[in-house]
Tab-separated table of C-alpha atoms and ligand atoms in Angstrom:
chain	number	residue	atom	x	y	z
A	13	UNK	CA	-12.534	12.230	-33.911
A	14	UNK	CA	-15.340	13.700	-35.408
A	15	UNK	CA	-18.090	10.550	-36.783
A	16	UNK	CA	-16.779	8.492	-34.218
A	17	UNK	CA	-18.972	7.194	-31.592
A	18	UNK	CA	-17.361	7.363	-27.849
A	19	UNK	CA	-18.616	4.445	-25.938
A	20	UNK	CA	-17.899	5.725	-22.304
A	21	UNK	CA	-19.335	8.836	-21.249
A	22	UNK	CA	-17.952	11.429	-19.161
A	23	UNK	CA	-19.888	10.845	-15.926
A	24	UNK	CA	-18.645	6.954	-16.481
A	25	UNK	CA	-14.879	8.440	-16.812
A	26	UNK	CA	-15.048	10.374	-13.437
A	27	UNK	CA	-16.489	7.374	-11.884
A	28	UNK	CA	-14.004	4.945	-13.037
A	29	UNK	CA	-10.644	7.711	-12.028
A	30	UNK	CA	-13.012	8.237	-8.704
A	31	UNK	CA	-12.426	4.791	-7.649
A	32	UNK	CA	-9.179	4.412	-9.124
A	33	UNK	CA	-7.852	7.608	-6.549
A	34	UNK	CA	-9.857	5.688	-3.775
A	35	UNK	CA	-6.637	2.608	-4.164
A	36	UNK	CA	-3.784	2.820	-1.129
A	37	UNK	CA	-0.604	4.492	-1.724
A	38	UNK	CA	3.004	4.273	0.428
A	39	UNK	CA	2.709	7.391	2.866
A	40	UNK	CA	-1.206	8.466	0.941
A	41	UNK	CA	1.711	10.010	-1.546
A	42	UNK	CA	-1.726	9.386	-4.641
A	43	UNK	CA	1.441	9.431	-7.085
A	44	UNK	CA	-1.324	9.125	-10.094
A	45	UNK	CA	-2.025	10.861	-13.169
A	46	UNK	CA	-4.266	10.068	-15.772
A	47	UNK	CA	-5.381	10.828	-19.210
A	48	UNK	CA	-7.812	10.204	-21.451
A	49	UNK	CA	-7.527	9.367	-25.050
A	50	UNK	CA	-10.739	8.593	-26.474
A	51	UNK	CA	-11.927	5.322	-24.791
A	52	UNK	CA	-8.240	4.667	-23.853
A	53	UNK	CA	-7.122	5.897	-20.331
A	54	UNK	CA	-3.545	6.340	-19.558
A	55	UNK	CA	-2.623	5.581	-16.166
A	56	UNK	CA	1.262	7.807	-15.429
A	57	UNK	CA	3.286	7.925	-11.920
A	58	UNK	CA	3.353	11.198	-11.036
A	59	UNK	CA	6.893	12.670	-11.563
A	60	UNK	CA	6.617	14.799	-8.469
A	61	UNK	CA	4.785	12.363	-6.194
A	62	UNK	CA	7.166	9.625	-6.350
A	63	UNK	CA	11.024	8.170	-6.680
A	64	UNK	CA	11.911	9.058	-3.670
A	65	UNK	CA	14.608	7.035	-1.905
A	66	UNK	CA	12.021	3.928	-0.714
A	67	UNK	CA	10.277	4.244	-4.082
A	68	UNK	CA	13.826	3.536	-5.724
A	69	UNK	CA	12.908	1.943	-9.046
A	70	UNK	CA	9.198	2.902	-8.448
A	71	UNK	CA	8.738	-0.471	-6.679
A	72	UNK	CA	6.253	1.542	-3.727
A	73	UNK	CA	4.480	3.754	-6.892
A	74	UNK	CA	4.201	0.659	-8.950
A	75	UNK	CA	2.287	-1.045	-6.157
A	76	UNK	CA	0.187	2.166	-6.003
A	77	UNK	CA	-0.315	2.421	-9.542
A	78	UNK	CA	-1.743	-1.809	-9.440
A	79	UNK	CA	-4.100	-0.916	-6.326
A	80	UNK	CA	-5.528	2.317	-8.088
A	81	UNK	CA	-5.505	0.592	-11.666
A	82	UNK	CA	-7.553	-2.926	-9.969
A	83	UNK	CA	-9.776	-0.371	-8.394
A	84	UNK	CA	-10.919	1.206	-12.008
A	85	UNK	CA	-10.798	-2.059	-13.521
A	86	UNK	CA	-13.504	-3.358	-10.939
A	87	UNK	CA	-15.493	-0.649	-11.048
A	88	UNK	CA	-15.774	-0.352	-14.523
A	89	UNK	CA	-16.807	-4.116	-14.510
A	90	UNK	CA	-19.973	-3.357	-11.922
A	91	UNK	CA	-20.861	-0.653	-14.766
A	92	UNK	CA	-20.894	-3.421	-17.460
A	93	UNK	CA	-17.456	-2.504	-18.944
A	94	UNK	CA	-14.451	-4.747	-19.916
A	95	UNK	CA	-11.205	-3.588	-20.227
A	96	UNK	CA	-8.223	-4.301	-22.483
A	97	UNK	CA	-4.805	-3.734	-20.512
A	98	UNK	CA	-1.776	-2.836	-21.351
A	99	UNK	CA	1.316	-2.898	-19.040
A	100	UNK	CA	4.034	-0.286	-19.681
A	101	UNK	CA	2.981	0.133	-22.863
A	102	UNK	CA	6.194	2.096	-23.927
A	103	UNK	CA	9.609	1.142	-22.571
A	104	UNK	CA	11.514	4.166	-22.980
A	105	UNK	CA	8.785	5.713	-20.632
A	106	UNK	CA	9.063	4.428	-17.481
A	107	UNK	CA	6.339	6.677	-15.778
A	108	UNK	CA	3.804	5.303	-18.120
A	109	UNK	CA	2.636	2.257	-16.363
A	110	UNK	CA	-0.296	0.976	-18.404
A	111	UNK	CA	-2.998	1.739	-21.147
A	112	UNK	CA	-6.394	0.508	-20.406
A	113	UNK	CA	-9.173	0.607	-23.254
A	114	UNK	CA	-12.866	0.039	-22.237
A	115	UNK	CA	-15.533	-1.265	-23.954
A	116	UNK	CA	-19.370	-2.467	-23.358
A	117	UNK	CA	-19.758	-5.900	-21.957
A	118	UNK	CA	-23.014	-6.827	-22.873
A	119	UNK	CA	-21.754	-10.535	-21.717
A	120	UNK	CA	-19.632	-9.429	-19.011
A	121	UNK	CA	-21.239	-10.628	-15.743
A	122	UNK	CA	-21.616	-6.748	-13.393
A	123	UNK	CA	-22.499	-8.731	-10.173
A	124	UNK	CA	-18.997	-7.457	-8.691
A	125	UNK	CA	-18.618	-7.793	-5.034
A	126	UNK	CA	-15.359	-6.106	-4.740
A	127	UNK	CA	-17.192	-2.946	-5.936
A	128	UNK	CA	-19.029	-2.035	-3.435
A	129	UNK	CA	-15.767	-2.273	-1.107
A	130	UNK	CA	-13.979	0.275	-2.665
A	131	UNK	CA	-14.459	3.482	-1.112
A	132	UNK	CA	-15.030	1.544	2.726
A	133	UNK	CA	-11.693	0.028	2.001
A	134	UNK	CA	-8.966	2.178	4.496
A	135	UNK	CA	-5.496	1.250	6.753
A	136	UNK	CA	-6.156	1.249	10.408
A	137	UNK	CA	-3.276	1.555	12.046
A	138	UNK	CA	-4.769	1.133	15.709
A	139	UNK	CA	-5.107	-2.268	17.550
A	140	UNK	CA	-5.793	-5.062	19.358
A	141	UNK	CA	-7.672	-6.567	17.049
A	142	UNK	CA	-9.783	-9.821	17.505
A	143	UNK	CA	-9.843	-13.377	16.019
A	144	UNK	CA	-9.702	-15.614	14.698
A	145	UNK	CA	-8.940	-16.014	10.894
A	146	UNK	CA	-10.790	-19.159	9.859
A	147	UNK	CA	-9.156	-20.917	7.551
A	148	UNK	CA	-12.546	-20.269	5.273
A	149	UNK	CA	-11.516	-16.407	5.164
A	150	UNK	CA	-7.642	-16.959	4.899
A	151	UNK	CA	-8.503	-19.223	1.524
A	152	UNK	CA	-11.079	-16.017	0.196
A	153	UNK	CA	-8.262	-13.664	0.506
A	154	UNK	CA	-5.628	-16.352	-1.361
A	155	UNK	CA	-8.086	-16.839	-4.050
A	156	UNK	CA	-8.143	-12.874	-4.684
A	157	UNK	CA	-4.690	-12.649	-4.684
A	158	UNK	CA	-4.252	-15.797	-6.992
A	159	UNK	CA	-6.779	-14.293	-9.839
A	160	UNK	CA	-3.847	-12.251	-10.605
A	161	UNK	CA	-1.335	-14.394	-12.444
A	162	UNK	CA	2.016	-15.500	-10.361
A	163	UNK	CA	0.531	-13.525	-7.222
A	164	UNK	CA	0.035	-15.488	-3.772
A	165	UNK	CA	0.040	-14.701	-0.631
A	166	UNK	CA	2.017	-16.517	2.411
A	167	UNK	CA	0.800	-17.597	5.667
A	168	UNK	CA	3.569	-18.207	8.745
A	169	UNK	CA	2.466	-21.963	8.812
A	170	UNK	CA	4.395	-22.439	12.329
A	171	UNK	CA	4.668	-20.055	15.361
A	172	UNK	CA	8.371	-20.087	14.643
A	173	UNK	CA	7.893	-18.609	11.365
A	174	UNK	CA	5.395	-16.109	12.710
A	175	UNK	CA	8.069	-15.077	15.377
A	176	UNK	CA	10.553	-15.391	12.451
A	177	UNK	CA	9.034	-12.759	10.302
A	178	UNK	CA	7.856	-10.400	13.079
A	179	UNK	CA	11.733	-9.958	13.193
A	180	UNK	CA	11.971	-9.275	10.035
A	181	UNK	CA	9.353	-6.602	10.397
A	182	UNK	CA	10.746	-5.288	13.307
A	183	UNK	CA	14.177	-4.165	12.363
A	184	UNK	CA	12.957	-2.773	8.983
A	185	UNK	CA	10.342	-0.468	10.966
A	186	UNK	CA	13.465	0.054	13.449
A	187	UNK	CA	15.507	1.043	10.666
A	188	UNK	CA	13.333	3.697	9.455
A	189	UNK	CA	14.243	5.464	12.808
A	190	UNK	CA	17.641	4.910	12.800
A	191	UNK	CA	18.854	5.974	8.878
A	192	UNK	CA	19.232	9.230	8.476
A	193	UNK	CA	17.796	8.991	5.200
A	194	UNK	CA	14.700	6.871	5.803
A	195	UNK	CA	13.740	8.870	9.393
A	196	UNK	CA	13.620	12.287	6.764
A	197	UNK	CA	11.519	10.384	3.912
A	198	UNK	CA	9.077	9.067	7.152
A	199	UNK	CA	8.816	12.195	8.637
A	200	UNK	CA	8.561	14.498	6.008
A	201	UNK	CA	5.004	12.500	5.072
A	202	UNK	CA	3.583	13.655	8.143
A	203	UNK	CA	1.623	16.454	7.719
A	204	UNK	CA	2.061	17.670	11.593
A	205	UNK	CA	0.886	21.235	10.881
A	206	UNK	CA	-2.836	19.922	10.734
A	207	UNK	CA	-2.682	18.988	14.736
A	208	UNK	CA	-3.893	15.499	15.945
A	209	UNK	CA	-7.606	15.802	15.292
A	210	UNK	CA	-7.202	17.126	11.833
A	211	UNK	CA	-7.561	15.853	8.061
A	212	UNK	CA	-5.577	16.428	4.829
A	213	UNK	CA	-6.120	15.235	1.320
A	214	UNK	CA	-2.297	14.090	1.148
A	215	UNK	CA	0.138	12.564	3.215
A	216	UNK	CA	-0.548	10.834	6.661
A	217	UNK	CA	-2.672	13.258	8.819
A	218	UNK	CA	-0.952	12.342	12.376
A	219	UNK	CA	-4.508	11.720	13.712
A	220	UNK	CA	-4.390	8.305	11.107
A	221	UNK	CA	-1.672	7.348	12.915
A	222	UNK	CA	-3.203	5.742	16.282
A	223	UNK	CA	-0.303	7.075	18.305
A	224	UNK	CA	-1.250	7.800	22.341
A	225	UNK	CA	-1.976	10.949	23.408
A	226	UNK	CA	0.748	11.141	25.921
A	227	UNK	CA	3.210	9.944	23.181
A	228	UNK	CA	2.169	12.768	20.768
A	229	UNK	CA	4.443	15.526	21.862
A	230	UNK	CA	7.707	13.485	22.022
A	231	UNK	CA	6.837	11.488	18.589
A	232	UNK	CA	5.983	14.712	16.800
A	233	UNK	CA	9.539	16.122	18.105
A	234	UNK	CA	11.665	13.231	16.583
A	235	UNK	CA	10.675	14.592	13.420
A	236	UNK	CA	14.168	16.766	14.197
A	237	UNK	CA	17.568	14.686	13.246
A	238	UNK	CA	19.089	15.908	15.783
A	239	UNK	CA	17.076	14.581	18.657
A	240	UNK	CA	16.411	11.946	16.682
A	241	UNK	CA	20.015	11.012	16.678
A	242	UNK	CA	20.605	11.625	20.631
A	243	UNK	CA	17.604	9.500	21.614
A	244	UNK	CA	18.818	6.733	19.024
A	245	UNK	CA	22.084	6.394	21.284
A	246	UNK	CA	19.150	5.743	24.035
A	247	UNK	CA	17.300	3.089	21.594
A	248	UNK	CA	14.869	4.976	20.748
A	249	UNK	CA	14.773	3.261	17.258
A	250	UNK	CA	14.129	-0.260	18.804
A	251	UNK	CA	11.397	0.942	21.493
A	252	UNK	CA	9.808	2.562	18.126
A	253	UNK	CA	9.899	0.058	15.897
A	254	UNK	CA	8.853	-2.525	18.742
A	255	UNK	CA	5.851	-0.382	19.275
A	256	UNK	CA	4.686	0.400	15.709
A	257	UNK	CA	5.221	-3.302	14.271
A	258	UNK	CA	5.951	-5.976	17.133
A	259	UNK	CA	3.203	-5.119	19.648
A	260	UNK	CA	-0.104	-4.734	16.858
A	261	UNK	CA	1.122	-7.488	15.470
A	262	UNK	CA	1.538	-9.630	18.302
A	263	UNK	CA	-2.074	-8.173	19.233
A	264	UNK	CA	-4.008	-9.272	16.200
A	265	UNK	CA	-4.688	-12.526	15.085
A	266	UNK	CA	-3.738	-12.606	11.396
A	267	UNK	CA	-0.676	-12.132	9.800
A	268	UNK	CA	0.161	-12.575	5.816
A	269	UNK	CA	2.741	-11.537	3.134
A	270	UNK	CA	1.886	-10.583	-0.303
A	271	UNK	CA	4.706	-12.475	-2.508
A	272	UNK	CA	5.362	-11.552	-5.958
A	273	UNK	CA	7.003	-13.963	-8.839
A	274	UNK	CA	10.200	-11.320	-9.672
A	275	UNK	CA	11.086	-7.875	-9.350
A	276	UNK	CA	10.029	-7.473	-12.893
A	277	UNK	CA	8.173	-4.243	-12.769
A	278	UNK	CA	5.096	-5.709	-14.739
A	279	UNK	CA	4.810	-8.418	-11.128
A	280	UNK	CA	5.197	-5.027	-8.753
A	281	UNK	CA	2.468	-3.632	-10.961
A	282	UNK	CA	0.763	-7.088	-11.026
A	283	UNK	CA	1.707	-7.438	-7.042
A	284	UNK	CA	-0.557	-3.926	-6.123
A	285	UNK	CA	-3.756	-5.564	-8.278
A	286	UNK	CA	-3.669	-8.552	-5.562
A	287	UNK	CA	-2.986	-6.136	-2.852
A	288	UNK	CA	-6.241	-4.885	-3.466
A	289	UNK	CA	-8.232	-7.632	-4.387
A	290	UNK	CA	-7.100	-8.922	-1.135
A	291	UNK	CA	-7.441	-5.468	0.768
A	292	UNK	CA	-11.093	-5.545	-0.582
A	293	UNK	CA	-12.175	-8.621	0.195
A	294	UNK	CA	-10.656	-8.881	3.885
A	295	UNK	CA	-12.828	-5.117	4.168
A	296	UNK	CA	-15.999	-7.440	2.842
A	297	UNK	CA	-15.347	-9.968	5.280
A	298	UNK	CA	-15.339	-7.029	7.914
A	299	UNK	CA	-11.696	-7.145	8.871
A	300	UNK	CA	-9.234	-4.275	9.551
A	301	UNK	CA	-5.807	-4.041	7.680
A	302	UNK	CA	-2.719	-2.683	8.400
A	303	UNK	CA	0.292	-3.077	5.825
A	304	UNK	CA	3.639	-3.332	6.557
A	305	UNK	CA	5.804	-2.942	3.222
A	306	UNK	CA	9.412	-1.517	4.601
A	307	UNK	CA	10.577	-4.991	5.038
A	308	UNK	CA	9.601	-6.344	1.583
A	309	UNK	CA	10.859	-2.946	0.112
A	310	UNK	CA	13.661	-2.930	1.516
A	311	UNK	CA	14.690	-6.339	1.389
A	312	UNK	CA	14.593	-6.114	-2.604
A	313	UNK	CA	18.430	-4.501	-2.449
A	314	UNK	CA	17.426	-1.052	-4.393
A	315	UNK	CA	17.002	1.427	-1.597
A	316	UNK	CA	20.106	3.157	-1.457
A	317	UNK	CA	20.661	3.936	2.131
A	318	UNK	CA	23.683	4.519	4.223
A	319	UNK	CA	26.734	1.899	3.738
A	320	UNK	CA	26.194	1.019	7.804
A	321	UNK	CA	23.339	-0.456	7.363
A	322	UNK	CA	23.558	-2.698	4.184
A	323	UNK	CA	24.283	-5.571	6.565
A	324	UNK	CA	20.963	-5.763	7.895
A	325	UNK	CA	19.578	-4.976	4.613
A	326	UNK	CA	21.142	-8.145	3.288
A	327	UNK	CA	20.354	-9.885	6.532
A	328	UNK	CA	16.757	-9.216	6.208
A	329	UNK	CA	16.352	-9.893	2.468
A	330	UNK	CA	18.353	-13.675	3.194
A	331	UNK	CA	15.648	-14.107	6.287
A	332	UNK	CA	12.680	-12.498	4.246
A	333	UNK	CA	13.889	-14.992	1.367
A	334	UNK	CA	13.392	-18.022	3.444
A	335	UNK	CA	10.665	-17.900	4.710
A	336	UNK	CA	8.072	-17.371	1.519
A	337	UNK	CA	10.841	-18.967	-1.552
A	338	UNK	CA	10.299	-19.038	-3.987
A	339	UNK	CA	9.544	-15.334	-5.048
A	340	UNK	CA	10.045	-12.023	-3.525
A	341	UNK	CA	8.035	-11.058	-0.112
A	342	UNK	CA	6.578	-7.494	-0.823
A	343	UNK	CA	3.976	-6.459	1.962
A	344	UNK	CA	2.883	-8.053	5.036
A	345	UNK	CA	-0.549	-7.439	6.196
A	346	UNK	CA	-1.406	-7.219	9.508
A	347	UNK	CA	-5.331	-8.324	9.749
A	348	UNK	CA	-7.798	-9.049	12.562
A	349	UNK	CA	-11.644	-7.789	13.810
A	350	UNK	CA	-11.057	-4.037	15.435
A	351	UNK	CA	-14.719	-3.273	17.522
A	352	UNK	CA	-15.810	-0.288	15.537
A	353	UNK	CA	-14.627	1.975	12.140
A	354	UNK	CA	-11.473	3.937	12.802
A	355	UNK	CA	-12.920	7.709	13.307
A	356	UNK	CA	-10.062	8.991	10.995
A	357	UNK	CA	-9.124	8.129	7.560
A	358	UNK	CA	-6.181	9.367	4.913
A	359	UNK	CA	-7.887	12.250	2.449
A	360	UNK	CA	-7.353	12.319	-0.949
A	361	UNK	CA	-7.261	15.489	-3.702
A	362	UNK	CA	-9.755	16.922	-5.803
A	363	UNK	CA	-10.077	14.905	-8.816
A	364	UNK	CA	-8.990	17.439	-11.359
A	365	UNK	CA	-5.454	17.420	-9.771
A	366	UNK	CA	-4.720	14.218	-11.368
A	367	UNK	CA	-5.664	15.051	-14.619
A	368	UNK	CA	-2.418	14.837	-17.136
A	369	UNK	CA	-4.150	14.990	-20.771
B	20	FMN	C1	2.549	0.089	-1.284
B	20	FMN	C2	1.978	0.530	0.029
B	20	FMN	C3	2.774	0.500	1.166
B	20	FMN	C4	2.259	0.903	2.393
B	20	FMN	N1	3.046	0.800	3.509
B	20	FMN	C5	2.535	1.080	4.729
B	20	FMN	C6	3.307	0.853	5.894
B	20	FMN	O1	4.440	0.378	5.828
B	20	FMN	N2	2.747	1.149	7.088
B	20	FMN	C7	1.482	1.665	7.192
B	20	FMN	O2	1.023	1.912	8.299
B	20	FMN	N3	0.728	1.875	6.083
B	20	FMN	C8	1.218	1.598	4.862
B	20	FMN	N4	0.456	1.783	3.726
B	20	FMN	C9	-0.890	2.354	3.847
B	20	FMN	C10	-0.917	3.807	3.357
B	20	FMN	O3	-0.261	4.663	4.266
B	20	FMN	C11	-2.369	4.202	3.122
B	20	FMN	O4	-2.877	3.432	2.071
B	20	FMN	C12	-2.549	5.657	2.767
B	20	FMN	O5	-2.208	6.471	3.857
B	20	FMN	C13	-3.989	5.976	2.356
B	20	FMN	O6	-4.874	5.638	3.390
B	20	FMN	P1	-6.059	4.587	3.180
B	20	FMN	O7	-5.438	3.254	2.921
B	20	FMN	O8	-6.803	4.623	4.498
B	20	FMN	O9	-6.879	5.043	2.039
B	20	FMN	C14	0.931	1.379	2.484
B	20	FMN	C15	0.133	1.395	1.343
B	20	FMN	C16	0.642	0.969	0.127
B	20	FMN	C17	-0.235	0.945	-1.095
C-alpha cells in the first residue's frame, strides 16, 4: 500500500467504531466486529455474540448491525466524511453485513444534529412517563425513519388499535416467561452476579432493568426452570409480562412500531438505520425510549420454539399483520418525558475487543 495516500486517519477510525459500539443491541449482546481495509471498514456479526434462538436468521443482530452502522455513518458525516455502502457485500458470507468506504466531503454539509445524540442516546426501562407527543414530534421521528428507503414507522391511529397492539405486546413478553427456550435465552443475558447497583460492559446489568426493590429477590430466582415452571402453573408468566409491557405502556403517552418493507435481510439491516435515526432524534427532542422487539421478532415465523406455542405465534403475527399492512412490524417503541436521566445505563467493551482485521 506503500505510495498510497490514506485519507482517514487513525484517531478518525477509533472515532467512527467509537460511535458505531455506542448503537443498541437485543439484550446489550454488541454482536460487532470490525475491520479495516485501507479506507474500507468491514462491519461482521460476531459469530459468538449472536444466532441464538431469537436472533434466528440474524433478524435481532441485523437490527444491531443497522443501529451501530447509522451511528458511524453519522458521525463520520459531522467529521466531513461521506461514505459509500455496501450491503452484504458477499452472499456466501452471511456474517458480513456491509462494506463502507469513506472519503472527504469537502461538499458534504457536517452540520449533523443526530451527532451529538449519539453517546446520550440509552433504553430506559423505568416509567411513568409524561406527555404528550405533539403531532410536531411524532412527524420528526417519521421523517427520520423515512430517510431510509421503504422504512416507516406506525402510529395506533384509534384507541382500539392502541389496546389492539398492547395485546400483541403482551403475550409475546408473556411468552418469554412461559417457553422453556425463550425464559433460558432471557435469563441467561442477565448478568445477576454484578448485584442490583452494579455495571457491566455486556449484557443487561439487573440495575438497567427498573425492577422494584421488593421484587428483586423473587425475579432474580425465576432465573431457575424449575421454579419458573411451578410459578407458571400460578401465572406467573401473565402477571410478568403484564408488568414489564402492559403497565409502562399504558403509563406513557407514546406508542409506535418500526415497520419494515420485507424480511429481506438488506430491510432488517435497513430497519436498525431508522431505529436509530428515530432513537436519536426522540433523545434530541428529550424523550425516553423503551423498545419492545419480541413481538415483531417473533411474529416473523423463524424463532423456532416449542410446537405448543406456534399457535400464538401465528396468532400474533395475523394480529401484528393487521394492524401496520402492508409490511412487517419489527419493534415497538415505547416513548414519553421521564423527570430526570436514568442513573444506570448498559456498558459496553473496550474497543479493541471488536477488532476482527
Ligand atoms: C434490536 C433490539 C431489540 C431490543 N429489544 C428490547 C426489548 O425487547 N426490551 C427492552 O427492554 N430493551 C430492548 N432493547 C434495548 C437493549 O436491551 C439495549 O439497547 C441494550 O441493553 C444497550 O443499552 P442502551 O440502549 O442503553 O445503550 C433492544 C435493542 C435492540 C437494538
Amino acid at each position: 500500500m506503500q505510495g498510497r495516500a490514506r485519507t482517514v486517519d487513525r484517531q478518525t477510525k477509533a472515532a467512527i467504531l467509537c460511535a458505531g459500539i455506542a448503537a443498541p443491541s437485543a439484550d446489550n449482546s454488541q454482536p460487532w466486529r470490525f475491520a479495516w481495509r485501507g479506507d474500507a471498514l468491514d462491519l461482521h456479526i460476531d459469530a459468538g455474540r449472536s444466532g441464538r434462538v431469537s436472533d434466528t436468521r440474524y433478524v435481532l443482530s441485523d437490527l444491531a448491525a443497522g443501529a451501530c452502522l447509522e451511528n458511524m455513518l453519522i458521525h463520520a458525516r459531522s467529521l466531513g466524511y461521506a461514505a459509500d455502502l455496501q450491503p452484504f457485500p458477499q452472499h456466501d458470507d452471511e456474517l458480513w453485513v456491509a462494506r463502507v468506504r469513506w472519503r472527504r466531503d469537502p461538499e458534504g454539509d457536517p452540520i449533523e444534529p443526530l451527532a451529538g445524540a449519539i453517546e446520550q442516546r440509552h433504553t430506559d426501562r423505568r416509567f411513568p412517563w409524561r406527555g404528550p407527543i405533539t403531532t410536531e414530534t411524532q412527524a420528526r421521528l417519521n421523517d427520520q425513519a423515512r430517510l431510509i428507503p421503504g422504512q416507516r414507522l406506525w402510529w395506533p391511529p384509534t384507541a382500539r388499535e392502541r389496546k389492539a397492539a398492547l395485546g400483541v405486546i403482551r403475550q409475546a413478553e408473556t411468552l418469554r416467561f412461559r417457553s422453556p427456550t425463550l425464559h433460558a435465552e432471557l435469563f441467561s443475558s442477565i448478568r445477576f452476579a454484578t448485584g442490583w447497583h452494579g455495571a457491566c460492559e455486556e449484557g443487561l446489568a439487573p440495575a438497567t432493568l427498573a425492577v422494584e426493590p421488593p421484587m428483586r429477590p423473587f425475579f432474580q430466582a425465576l432465573r431457575r426452570p424449575a421454579l419458573m415452571a411451578l410459578f407458571n402453573r400460578l401465572g406467573a408468566a401473565s402477571v410478568l409480562g403484564w408488568r414489564s409491557a402492559w403497565l409502562p405502556i399504558r403509563l406513557s403517552p407514546g406508542l409506535c412500531l418500526l415497520v419494515i418493507p420485507s424480511t429481506a435481510r438488506s430491510d432488517v439491516l435497513a430497519g436498525g438505520r431508522a431505529l436509530q435515526r428515530v432513537w436519536l432524534q426522540a433523545t434530541l427532542d428529550g424523550l425516553s425510549v423503551q423498545p419492545y422487539a419480541a413481538a415483531g421478532v417473533l411474529s416473523l415465523g423463524f424463532v423456532p420454539i416449542e410446537p405448543a406455542f406456534q399457535r400464538w405465534l401465528s396468532r400474533m403475527g395475523a394480529a401484528l399483520g393487521q394492524l401496520c399492512a402492508p409490511g412487517y412490524g419489527l419493534v415497538f417503541l415505547r416513548i414519553g418525558y421521564a423527570r430526570s436521566a436514568p442513573r444506570d445505563r448498559s456498558g459496553r467493551r473496550a474497543l479493541a475487543s471488536f477488532d476482527a482485521s
